[in-house]
Amino acid sequence: MKPIIYLIFMLLFLSSCDDVIELNLKDPQIKYVIEGMITNQPGICRVKISQTKDFNENNQFNGVSGALVQVEGNGVTVTLSENTTGIYQTDKINGAPGVTYRLTVKINNEVFTASSTMPDPVPLLDFTLKPGDYEPTRATPKIKFKDVATATNYYWFQQYINDVIQPQYKVFSDEFTSGQEINEYLVFENRTKDISKDMVRGDRLTVEMHSIEAPVYTYLSSLFNANGSADGAAPANPVSNINGGAIGFFSAHTVERKTIVIP
């Protein structure tokens, strides 16, 4: 049986939908999927735990209940509560730039760990859309920010339409643009045949800009390449920063947000 890999982006775990993340493993071994984050905004410390599923199984969220999930930072350790099956969160710890946060997940006799240091925030200067950059199935607004030359920076842009998170996202490295003003386009697009999901004038487009660490950037970059290359190379799983054999990521990152209305 040919295994598959999850290309449904796990960033969707911030939304109300519990989408499954499939993995193109080299064998049919079931693995845990851990997706966690802490931000510099109040109340956003959340971990989602699921298991991989076989190709022939349904696409319902396969949440893992009963795990012990803890996040430690600045000498303070908090235990996350399981609000719904497989979704653990807390509002008892807030992230701060420069602080290293450590995630520990215990499931039965297995222990998974990860750590992430929150980078300094980089301001999102502008988010604009010209009338000519909009059509019902596709909009291409522009983002603008000024990279900081004193550090190597990595960015992750999440996108929302009317507060609903979208599968499209963008990651960016300042490898060739250190210290420069960056102007980039984002693509908001209805790739389905459902015309009710087309964009109309008055819809709200929102972008969240996250300053992330290199391992998170590597994971997100490799996610869309995880089903192999066009030359027939064997598929590979995204490069995870979770230790212990699980798939996924743990990210301590900042949040900058802007919203525009389609004119």
CSV table of C-alpha atoms in Angstrom, one decimal, residues 79-188:
chain,number,residue,atom,x,y,z
A,79,THR,CA,0.6,22.4,32.1
A,80,LEU,CA,-1.8,22.8,29.2
A,81,SER,CA,-5.4,21.7,29.6
A,82,GLU,CA,-7.1,19.5,27.0
A,83,ASN,CA,-10.1,21.6,25.9
A,84,THR,CA,-11.2,19.2,23.1
A,85,THR,CA,-9.8,15.9,22.0
A,86,GLY,CA,-6.2,16.4,21.0
A,87,ILE,CA,-6.2,20.2,21.5
A,88,TYR,CA,-4.2,21.5,24.5
A,89,GLN,CA,-3.9,25.1,25.5
A,90,THR,CA,-3.3,27.6,28.3
A,91,ASP,CA,-3.6,31.3,29.0
A,92,LYS,CA,-1.2,31.1,32.0
A,93,ILE,CA,2.0,31.8,30.0
A,94,ASN,CA,2.7,34.5,27.5
A,95,GLY,CA,5.7,34.5,25.2
A,96,ALA,CA,8.4,37.2,25.1
A,97,PRO,CA,11.2,37.9,22.6
A,98,GLY,CA,14.6,36.5,23.6
A,99,VAL,CA,13.2,33.8,25.8
A,100,THR,CA,13.6,30.1,25.1
A,101,TYR,CA,10.5,28.0,25.6
A,102,ARG,CA,10.6,24.2,26.0
A,103,LEU,CA,7.8,21.8,25.1
A,104,THR,CA,7.4,18.4,26.8
A,105,VAL,CA,4.8,16.0,25.7
A,106,LYS,CA,4.3,12.6,27.4
A,107,ILE,CA,2.0,10.1,25.8
A,108,ASN,CA,1.9,6.7,27.6
A,109,ASN,CA,5.6,5.7,27.9
A,110,GLU,CA,6.8,8.0,25.1
A,111,VAL,CA,8.3,11.5,25.7
A,112,PHE,CA,8.7,14.2,23.0
A,113,THR,CA,10.5,17.4,23.5
A,114,ALA,CA,11.3,20.6,21.6
A,115,SER,CA,12.6,24.1,22.2
A,116,SER,CA,12.3,27.4,20.5
A,117,THR,CA,13.6,30.9,21.2
A,118,MET,CA,11.3,33.8,20.3
A,119,PRO,CA,13.0,36.3,17.9
A,120,ASP,CA,12.6,40.0,18.2
A,121,PRO,CA,9.5,41.3,16.3
A,122,VAL,CA,9.9,43.0,13.0
A,123,PRO,CA,7.2,45.6,12.2
A,124,LEU,CA,4.8,45.0,9.3
A,125,LEU,CA,4.8,48.4,7.7
A,126,ASP,CA,2.0,48.1,5.2
A,127,PHE,CA,-0.6,45.8,3.6
A,128,THR,CA,-2.3,47.2,0.5
A,129,LEU,CA,-4.5,46.1,-2.4
A,130,LYS,CA,-5.2,48.0,-5.6
A,131,PRO,CA,-8.5,47.4,-7.4
A,132,GLY,CA,-6.6,46.0,-10.3
A,133,ASP,CA,-5.1,43.3,-8.1
A,134,TYR,CA,-8.4,41.8,-7.2
A,135,GLU,CA,-10.7,39.4,-9.1
A,136,PRO,CA,-13.3,37.0,-7.6
A,137,THR,CA,-11.1,34.0,-7.4
A,138,ARG,CA,-7.8,35.7,-6.8
A,139,ALA,CA,-6.4,38.7,-5.0
A,140,THR,CA,-2.8,39.7,-4.7
A,141,PRO,CA,-2.2,42.3,-2.0
A,142,LYS,CA,1.3,43.6,-1.2
A,143,ILE,CA,3.1,43.5,2.1
A,144,LYS,CA,5.9,45.8,3.1
A,145,PHE,CA,8.4,45.5,6.0
A,146,LYS,CA,11.9,46.6,6.8
A,147,ASP,CA,14.3,43.7,7.5
A,148,VAL,CA,16.7,44.1,10.4
A,149,ALA,CA,20.3,43.9,9.3
A,150,THR,CA,21.8,42.9,12.7
A,151,ALA,CA,20.4,39.4,12.6
A,152,THR,CA,19.4,36.6,10.2
A,153,ASN,CA,15.7,36.7,10.0
A,154,TYR,CA,13.0,34.3,8.9
A,155,TYR,CA,9.3,35.1,8.4
A,156,TRP,CA,6.1,33.2,8.2
A,157,PHE,CA,2.9,34.9,6.7
A,158,GLN,CA,-0.5,33.4,7.5
A,159,GLN,CA,-3.6,34.5,5.6
A,160,TYR,CA,-7.2,34.9,6.5
A,161,ILE,CA,-10.4,35.8,4.6
A,162,ASN,CA,-13.1,37.2,6.8
A,163,ASP,CA,-11.2,35.8,9.8
A,164,VAL,CA,-11.1,32.3,8.3
A,165,ILE,CA,-7.5,31.0,8.0
A,166,GLN,CA,-6.5,30.0,4.5
A,167,PRO,CA,-4.3,27.1,3.3
A,168,GLN,CA,-2.0,29.5,1.5
A,169,TYR,CA,1.0,30.8,3.3
A,170,LYS,CA,4.4,32.2,2.6
A,171,VAL,CA,7.8,31.9,4.3
A,172,PHE,CA,10.7,34.2,3.7
A,173,SER,CA,14.4,34.4,4.5
A,174,ASP,CA,16.5,37.5,4.4
A,175,GLU,CA,19.5,35.6,3.0
A,176,PHE,CA,19.8,38.0,0.1
A,177,THR,CA,17.8,41.0,1.4
A,178,SER,CA,19.3,41.7,4.8
A,179,GLY,CA,18.6,45.2,6.0
A,180,GLN,CA,16.5,46.0,3.0
A,181,GLU,CA,12.9,47.2,2.7
A,182,ILE,CA,10.9,44.2,1.5
A,183,ASN,CA,7.9,44.4,-0.8
A,184,GLU,CA,6.2,41.1,-1.6
A,185,TYR,CA,2.9,39.9,-2.9
A,186,LEU,CA,0.6,37.4,-1.2
A,187,VAL,CA,-1.9,35.3,-3.1
A,188,PHE,CA,-5.4,34.9,-1.7
